[in-house]
Amino acid sequence: MAGVVNVQSSVDTEHDDMIHDAQLDYYGRRLATCSSDRTVKIFDVSGSSPVLLATLAGHEGPVWQVSWAHPKYGSILASCSYDRKVIIWKESNGTWNKLNEFCEHKSSVNSIQWAPHEWGLVLACASSDESFSILYTTGDGNWKYKRQESAHTLGCNAVSWAPAVNPGALLEGGSRAGSTTVKHLVTGGGDNLVKVWREEGDGWICEEKLEGHTDWVRDVAWAPSVGLPISRIASCSQDCKVIIWTRDENAGRKWISKVLNTFSDVIWHASWSITGDILAISGGDNKVTLWKESLEGGWVCVSEMDKGQQVKPTQ
Amino acid sequence: RVYIYAMEYEDDVSLPEATLSVVSVQGSGAGGRVFCRYTPRHTITLYTVPTPSLEEDNVTTDIHNIELNGIIWNSPTRKLVNQSHAFFMELQQMGGDKGVEPADVLKYSQLYRSALHECVLGLQKMIEEIDSGISEEGDEVTQLREQIELYSILEIAWHLCEVLFIETLPVGCLIQQLLEWVRWHDDHTDIMLRNVMNSSQPSEEPDYWKTIFSLVLQGRVKEVIEMLKHSPDCQKNRQVHNSIHELLRKMPMVKSVVGKSRAELRGEWHEWKHECKRRRERGDFVAYEQLEILSGILCGDEKCFREEEVVESCTTWYEMMVGRLLYCSPLILNTDYDLHFTAENCLQQHCDLEHLGSLDRILLTALQNNVIDVIKLSSSVLSNWWFVAHLANILHHRGILVTSQLEYGSKLTEFVLVEYASSLFYHPSLWQVGMDYLSHCPTQGRHYMIAFIERVPLQTEKKSQKVIRVCQQYGLTDQAHSICRVLARRAYGQGQFGNAL
C-alpha cells in the first residue's frame, strides 16, 4: 500500500518527563502511559478528544513499562519501575487503587507482561537483577510469586509470553489451551542472549539459548498465533539488528534465525500486530518500520514516497 | 520527523531508499528515539524519547495513534463500504457450481462503479456544505479533496477494467466502450463546448477548434457537425461544408455494430476511410488549415494527431489514445498488441515517464492486458484496500484472474480481502462488515476473525449481544465464552449479579 498515514488520535499526556511506554487496552479505548516523572496516566481515547482518567502515583523512580490485563479480570494494569517495584492497579467504579505491590527484585524491573488470559492472572517481570519472576493470584486475593534466578547475566531486559494456543493444533473452532498446554516465555538480556523458557513443575527450564546478537538484547516479542504450526519470536538489540526466530512445530522443532535487517541505530522495540502477521520495529534515528511476510516472494508491496502528514501539536 | 517504512521481508531484503510515509512528530529531533507499539485496533502508537544528551526543552510527551492505509471515514465512505458490502455478499452467494454468469458479474461491476460515483458526489457535496466564508482551505477541505481525487481515480480505473476484462463485447464494440469510458470521465470538453457555443460568434472563440478536435477524438460526430455550422469556412463554401459533413455523418465506427461480422465492419470502415482519403487528396479541404487537419484525423493520418492544437485538445493521454484507436484501429480487441502499443505511445508523449501517477500506471497495466499486475500494482500504489479487494474478487468470479500459475495464486484474492476487512475493524460499527468479508476467506479468514472479534469494544448491552450472535453465527464458541466472561465480570463489578450469571 502507498502508506498513507492517518492520525487517529493524539494525546498530550502532560507528563513532566520522558515517556517510556504507551499501551492501549484490550479494546483500544483506553491508553496507559508511564514516565520518568514516576507516574502512570490513564486516558480515555475512545471519543473525539482524549480525557485524562487517572494519574497513578506510587513509584519512586522512572516507570518503564505498563501492561493491561485481559478484561475478563476487570480493569487491571501493571507497571514496573527503576524503583524495583511492580505495582498492580485495579479500577473499581471509576477509581484506581493499588491491588498489589511486589518488591522482591533487587534492582530495576525493566519489563512486564501479562500472560495469555487462559493461564489466569499471571504476570512476568524482567529485572536488572538478572532474574525474572512470575506473579500470580491464587484466587483468594493473595498473590504469590516464583523467581527464576540467573536468567541473564548483566540483567534481564525484556520478557514476552508465548500464545496459549497449542501451536501444533489447527484453529478449527478456535481450540484453546487446555491444562495440558505448557507455558512458554522468552526473555532477552545483557548477555546478548535470547532465552526460551518452559514451565516445568514448580519452576522454569531454559529450553533454548538463542545466540545471534552481539550486544544487549533490548526487546523480545513472541508473535501471536498465525493459525499455523509455527512459533515466531522477534528480538531487537543494541547491535542494531532485528532477528526473527522461527520454529516449525511439525518439523524438528529447531529454532531457525533470520536477520530481518541491520539498522543504522539501536533498535528498542519490537511489537507484533494481534494477528501475528505484521511486525513493528522502532529505534533510533526516528524510523518505524513495519514488516510483513511476503506471499512466497512474489509480492512487492514496498511503496514510493507519499506525502508527509503533519501531526498537529495538541492544543 | 518520524519516518515510517513498510515492506515485505524476503531473504535478502535490505532497507529500501523509498520512504513509506513521514509523520512529523514534534520534539523528535535527530538522535531521538521513536517507540511504537502495535495496538489492538490495527493501528500503531508512536511516542518519542529524546536521548539524554539532547536539550530537555524539546522533550515531547505526546502520543500519537496512527493508522496506515485505512479508510478515512465520513458519510460518503461509510456508504460506499456498506453498499459494496451488500453487493459483495450477493455476488458470493451467486457462485454455485458453475460460477457466476458473466452478465451478472457485469451487473455487479456496474453496481460497484455506481457506488464509487455516489461516493465522489457525496464528498463533493461535503466540500460545498463547508462554510465558504473561510478564506483559506482548512485541513478538512484538503483531506476531502484528496479523497475526491482518490475515489475519482478508482472510478476511472474500475471502469476501464470493467470494459477490458468484464464486458463480453461483440466485435467492433470495444472502441465504442472505450469512447464511452473517456466521455464519462471527461469534464473539460463539455465545459469548453458550452462556453464556445454560448458566445455570439463561436468560431471567434480561441477554444473553437480545440473543442472540435476534442469532440472528434471522442467520436462525438453529431456535435462536431453542429459546431462546424458556425465555421466561416463552411458557411462560405457550401461544397466544403457538404464534403466534411457527409464524411462525419457516415462514420461507421460510432454506429451500431450489432449483428455485423468482423469482415463486414472492416469493409465498412475501409470504404469510409477510402472516401475520406479520396476527398482529402482531391483537395476538398486544402485551403482550410483546421479542416485539413480534421479530415486528416478521420483518415488516421499520424501527422495530424501530432498537430499542436490536436494534442492540446486532450487533457489526458488516454483521450488521445482512444481517439487514435478510433481512426486507426477501431476493430481493436483487448488482447491486441496495437492497444498496448498505442497506449504506451500516447503515455510517452503526454507524460513524464519518471513520475507517472498511480492512475496512469494502473490504466497502462490494464491496457497491456496484465490482470495480475493490475492487482499487484493497485496493492502497492493506492492508499486503501477497497479497490483491489473488490476488483480481485469480481475478476475471480469472471474467471479472468488466473492465479493457478502463481505459487501464491490461491492466496492472492484472499490476501487482499483480508487486508480490506482488517481495515474495517477500526471503525466502531463496521466490524460486522469485516467479519462477513473474512467469512469468505477460506484459508486465513477464521484466524483473523478470531483475533479481531474479541477486540470489538462491548460498550452497550445491544452491541454485546450482537457480537455474541456473530460469534455463534460463525461457530466461534471459545470467543463467545470469553466475551461472556468479560461481560459477567463487568456486571459483577457493577453489582448486577443476576446479569453476571
Short mmCIF file of N, CA, C and O in Angstrom, two decimals, chain B residues 265-326:
data_model
loop_
_atom_site.label_atom_id
_atom_site.label_comp_id
_atom_site.label_asym_id
_atom_site.label_seq_id
_atom_site.Cartn_x
_atom_site.Cartn_y
_atom_site.Cartn_z
N LEU B 265 -17.66 -5.22 -40.78
CA LEU B 265 -17.27 -3.98 -40.13
C LEU B 265 -15.98 -3.44 -40.73
O LEU B 265 -15.85 -2.23 -40.97
N ARG B 266 -15.07 -4.35 -40.99
CA ARG B 266 -13.81 -3.92 -41.59
C ARG B 266 -14.08 -3.32 -42.95
O ARG B 266 -13.55 -2.26 -43.31
N GLY B 267 -14.94 -3.96 -43.71
CA GLY B 267 -15.29 -3.48 -45.05
C GLY B 267 -15.87 -2.07 -45.00
O GLY B 267 -15.46 -1.17 -45.74
N GLU B 268 -16.81 -1.89 -44.06
CA GLU B 268 -17.45 -0.57 -43.92
C GLU B 268 -16.44 0.50 -43.58
O GLU B 268 -16.44 1.59 -44.16
N TRP B 269 -15.59 0.17 -42.63
CA TRP B 269 -14.60 1.14 -42.19
C TRP B 269 -13.65 1.51 -43.31
O TRP B 269 -13.40 2.68 -43.58
N HIS B 270 -13.14 0.51 -44.02
CA HIS B 270 -12.20 0.76 -45.10
C HIS B 270 -12.82 1.60 -46.20
O HIS B 270 -12.18 2.50 -46.75
N GLU B 271 -14.06 1.28 -46.48
CA GLU B 271 -14.76 2.03 -47.53
C GLU B 271 -14.86 3.50 -47.16
O GLU B 271 -14.57 4.40 -47.96
N TRP B 272 -15.24 3.71 -45.92
CA TRP B 272 -15.41 5.07 -45.46
C TRP B 272 -14.07 5.80 -45.42
O TRP B 272 -13.93 6.93 -45.87
N LYS B 273 -13.07 5.15 -44.93
CA LYS B 273 -11.75 5.74 -44.84
C LYS B 273 -11.19 6.06 -46.23
O LYS B 273 -10.58 7.11 -46.45
N HIS B 274 -11.46 5.14 -47.12
CA HIS B 274 -11.04 5.35 -48.51
C HIS B 274 -11.64 6.63 -49.06
O HIS B 274 -10.98 7.43 -49.73
N GLU B 275 -12.92 6.83 -48.75
CA GLU B 275 -13.61 8.03 -49.22
C GLU B 275 -13.03 9.29 -48.59
O GLU B 275 -12.86 10.32 -49.23
N CYS B 276 -12.69 9.20 -47.28
CA CYS B 276 -12.05 10.32 -46.59
C CYS B 276 -10.75 10.69 -47.31
O CYS B 276 -10.48 11.87 -47.59
N LYS B 277 -9.97 9.70 -47.63
CA LYS B 277 -8.68 9.95 -48.27
C LYS B 277 -8.88 10.55 -49.65
O LYS B 277 -8.17 11.47 -50.05
N ARG B 278 -9.85 10.01 -50.32
CA ARG B 278 -10.10 10.48 -51.68
C ARG B 278 -10.42 11.97 -51.66
O ARG B 278 -9.88 12.75 -52.45
N ARG B 279 -11.31 12.34 -50.77
CA ARG B 279 -11.72 13.75 -50.73
C ARG B 279 -10.57 14.66 -50.31
O ARG B 279 -10.43 15.78 -50.78
N ARG B 280 -9.76 14.16 -49.45
CA ARG B 280 -8.62 14.93 -48.97
C ARG B 280 -7.61 15.12 -50.09
O ARG B 280 -7.09 16.22 -50.32
N GLU B 281 -7.36 14.04 -50.80
CA GLU B 281 -6.40 14.10 -51.90
C GLU B 281 -6.92 14.94 -53.05
O GLU B 281 -6.17 15.59 -53.77
N ARG B 282 -8.23 14.93 -53.15
CA ARG B 282 -8.89 15.75 -54.19
C ARG B 282 -8.69 17.23 -53.89
O ARG B 282 -8.87 18.08 -54.74
N GLY B 283 -8.36 17.52 -52.62
CA GLY B 283 -8.11 18.90 -52.27
C GLY B 283 -9.31 19.61 -51.70
O GLY B 283 -9.32 20.85 -51.64
N ASP B 284 -10.33 18.86 -51.23
CA ASP B 284 -11.54 19.50 -50.71
C ASP B 284 -11.25 20.50 -49.60
O ASP B 284 -11.92 21.52 -49.47
N PHE B 285 -10.25 20.18 -48.75
CA PHE B 285 -10.07 20.99 -47.55
C PHE B 285 -8.75 21.75 -47.55
O PHE B 285 -8.40 22.41 -46.58
N VAL B 286 -8.04 21.64 -48.67
CA VAL B 286 -6.65 22.12 -48.65
C VAL B 286 -6.52 23.60 -48.31
O VAL B 286 -5.53 24.05 -47.79
N ALA B 287 -7.57 24.35 -48.63
CA ALA B 287 -7.49 25.79 -48.35
C ALA B 287 -7.78 26.14 -46.91
O ALA B 287 -7.56 27.28 -46.48
N TYR B 288 -8.24 25.19 -46.15
CA TYR B 288 -8.65 25.49 -44.78
C TYR B 288 -7.86 24.65 -43.80
O TYR B 288 -8.08 23.45 -43.66
N GLU B 289 -6.95 25.32 -43.15
CA GLU B 289 -5.96 24.60 -42.34
C GLU B 289 -6.56 23.61 -41.36
O GLU B 289 -6.18 22.44 -41.33
N GLN B 290 -7.50 24.09 -40.52
CA GLN B 290 -8.02 23.19 -39.50
C GLN B 290 -8.88 22.07 -40.07
O GLN B 290 -8.88 20.96 -39.55
N LEU B 291 -9.61 22.40 -41.16
CA LEU B 291 -10.42 21.34 -41.78
C LEU B 291 -9.51 20.27 -42.37
O LEU B 291 -9.83 19.08 -42.37
N GLU B 292 -8.37 20.73 -42.87
CA GLU B 292 -7.40 19.79 -43.43
C GLU B 292 -6.91 18.85 -42.32
O GLU B 292 -6.80 17.64 -42.51
N ILE B 293 -6.66 19.42 -41.15
CA ILE B 293 -6.22 18.60 -40.01
C ILE B 293 -7.35 17.65 -39.62
O ILE B 293 -7.14 16.45 -39.39
N LEU B 294 -8.56 18.20 -39.55
CA LEU B 294 -9.71 17.40 -39.14
C LEU B 294 -9.90 16.20 -40.07
O LEU B 294 -10.07 15.07 -39.64
N SER B 295 -9.84 16.48 -41.35
CA SER B 295 -10.01 15.38 -42.31
C SER B 295 -8.85 14.40 -42.20
O SER B 295 -9.02 13.19 -42.40
N GLY B 296 -7.67 14.93 -41.87
CA GLY B 296 -6.52 14.06 -41.68
C GLY B 296 -6.73 13.10 -40.52
O GLY B 296 -6.35 11.93 -40.59
N ILE B 297 -7.36 13.61 -39.48
CA ILE B 297 -7.66 12.75 -38.32
C ILE B 297 -8.58 11.63 -38.76
O ILE B 297 -8.38 10.46 -38.44
N LEU B 298 -9.61 11.99 -39.54
CA LEU B 298 -10.55 10.97 -40.00
C LEU B 298 -9.84 9.90 -40.82
O LEU B 298 -10.21 8.72 -40.77
N CYS B 299 -8.82 10.33 -41.54
CA CYS B 299 -8.06 9.36 -42.34
C CYS B 299 -7.07 8.55 -41.51
O CYS B 299 -6.45 7.62 -42.01
N GLY B 300 -6.89 8.96 -40.28
CA GLY B 300 -5.93 8.26 -39.44
C GLY B 300 -4.51 8.69 -39.72
O GLY B 300 -3.55 7.95 -39.52
N ASP B 301 -4.36 9.92 -40.22
CA ASP B 301 -3.03 10.45 -40.57
C ASP B 301 -2.25 10.81 -39.30
O ASP B 301 -2.62 11.69 -38.56
N GLU B 302 -1.17 10.09 -39.13
CA GLU B 302 -0.34 10.25 -37.93
C GLU B 302 0.06 11.70 -37.67
O GLU B 302 0.00 12.19 -36.56
N LYS B 303 0.45 12.39 -38.73
CA LYS B 303 0.93 13.77 -38.57
C LYS B 303 -0.13 14.64 -37.92
O LYS B 303 0.16 15.53 -37.13
N CYS B 304 -1.35 14.43 -38.31
CA CYS B 304 -2.42 15.28 -37.80
C CYS B 304 -2.68 15.08 -36.32
O CYS B 304 -3.03 16.01 -35.61
N PHE B 305 -2.46 13.86 -35.84
CA PHE B 305 -2.65 13.62 -34.41
C PHE B 305 -1.59 14.35 -33.60
O PHE B 305 -1.78 14.61 -32.42
N ARG B 306 -0.50 14.67 -34.27
CA ARG B 306 0.59 15.34 -33.54
C ARG B 306 0.54 16.85 -33.67
O ARG B 306 1.36 17.55 -33.11
N GLU B 307 -0.44 17.38 -34.43
CA GLU B 307 -0.60 18.82 -34.53
C GLU B 307 -0.82 19.40 -33.14
O GLU B 307 -1.55 18.84 -32.33
N GLU B 308 -0.22 20.55 -32.94
CA GLU B 308 -0.27 21.16 -31.61
C GLU B 308 -1.68 21.33 -31.06
O GLU B 308 -1.98 21.00 -29.93
N GLU B 309 -2.55 21.86 -31.91
CA GLU B 309 -3.91 22.12 -31.44
C GLU B 309 -4.65 20.83 -31.08
O GLU B 309 -5.51 20.82 -30.21
N VAL B 310 -4.33 19.78 -31.79
CA VAL B 310 -4.98 18.49 -31.52
C VAL B 310 -4.45 17.93 -30.20
O VAL B 310 -5.22 17.49 -29.34
N VAL B 311 -3.15 17.98 -30.04
CA VAL B 311 -2.54 17.49 -28.81
C VAL B 311 -3.08 18.26 -27.60
O VAL B 311 -3.42 17.68 -26.57
N GLU B 312 -3.22 19.56 -27.77
CA GLU B 312 -3.68 20.38 -26.65
C GLU B 312 -5.15 20.17 -26.33
O GLU B 312 -5.62 20.55 -25.26
N SER B 313 -5.88 19.60 -27.28
CA SER B 313 -7.30 19.39 -27.01
C SER B 313 -7.53 18.24 -26.03
O SER B 313 -8.62 18.06 -25.51
N CYS B 314 -6.49 17.47 -25.78
CA CYS B 314 -6.62 16.36 -24.83
C CYS B 314 -6.00 16.74 -23.49
O CYS B 314 -4.87 17.21 -23.44
N THR B 315 -6.75 16.52 -22.43
CA THR B 315 -6.15 16.79 -21.12
C THR B 315 -5.47 15.53 -20.58
O THR B 315 -4.68 15.59 -19.65
N THR B 316 -5.81 14.38 -21.14
CA THR B 316 -5.16 13.16 -20.67
C THR B 316 -4.62 12.36 -21.86
O THR B 316 -5.10 12.51 -22.97
N TRP B 317 -3.67 11.54 -21.59
CA TRP B 317 -3.06 10.72 -22.65
C TRP B 317 -4.05 9.68 -23.18
O TRP B 317 -3.99 9.30 -24.36
N TYR B 318 -4.96 9.26 -22.32
CA TYR B 318 -5.85 8.20 -22.80
C TYR B 318 -6.96 8.74 -23.68
O TYR B 318 -7.53 7.99 -24.49
N GLU B 319 -7.23 10.04 -23.59
CA GLU B 319 -8.17 10.64 -24.54
C GLU B 319 -7.56 10.54 -25.94
O GLU B 319 -8.22 10.15 -26.90
N MET B 320 -6.27 10.88 -25.99
CA MET B 320 -5.57 10.82 -27.28
C MET B 320 -5.52 9.38 -27.78
O MET B 320 -5.75 9.09 -28.95
N MET B 321 -5.24 8.49 -26.84
CA MET B 321 -5.12 7.08 -27.21
C MET B 321 -6.40 6.55 -27.85
O MET B 321 -6.39 5.93 -28.91
N VAL B 322 -7.52 6.81 -27.20
CA VAL B 322 -8.79 6.29 -27.71
C VAL B 322 -9.11 6.95 -29.05
O VAL B 322 -9.61 6.30 -29.98
N GLY B 323 -8.79 8.25 -29.15
CA GLY B 323 -9.02 8.94 -30.41
C GLY B 323 -8.22 8.31 -31.54
O GLY B 323 -8.73 8.07 -32.65
N ARG B 324 -6.97 8.03 -31.28
CA ARG B 324 -6.14 7.39 -32.32
C ARG B 324 -6.68 6.02 -32.70
O ARG B 324 -6.73 5.64 -33.86
N LEU B 325 -7.06 5.26 -31.69
CA LEU B 325 -7.57 3.92 -31.97
C LEU B 325 -8.83 4.00 -32.83
O LEU B 325 -9.03 3.21 -33.76
N LEU B 326 -9.66 4.98 -32.54
CA LEU B 326 -10.92 5.14 -33.27
C LEU B 326 -10.67 5.27 -34.77
O LEU B 326 -11.38 4.69 -35.59
#
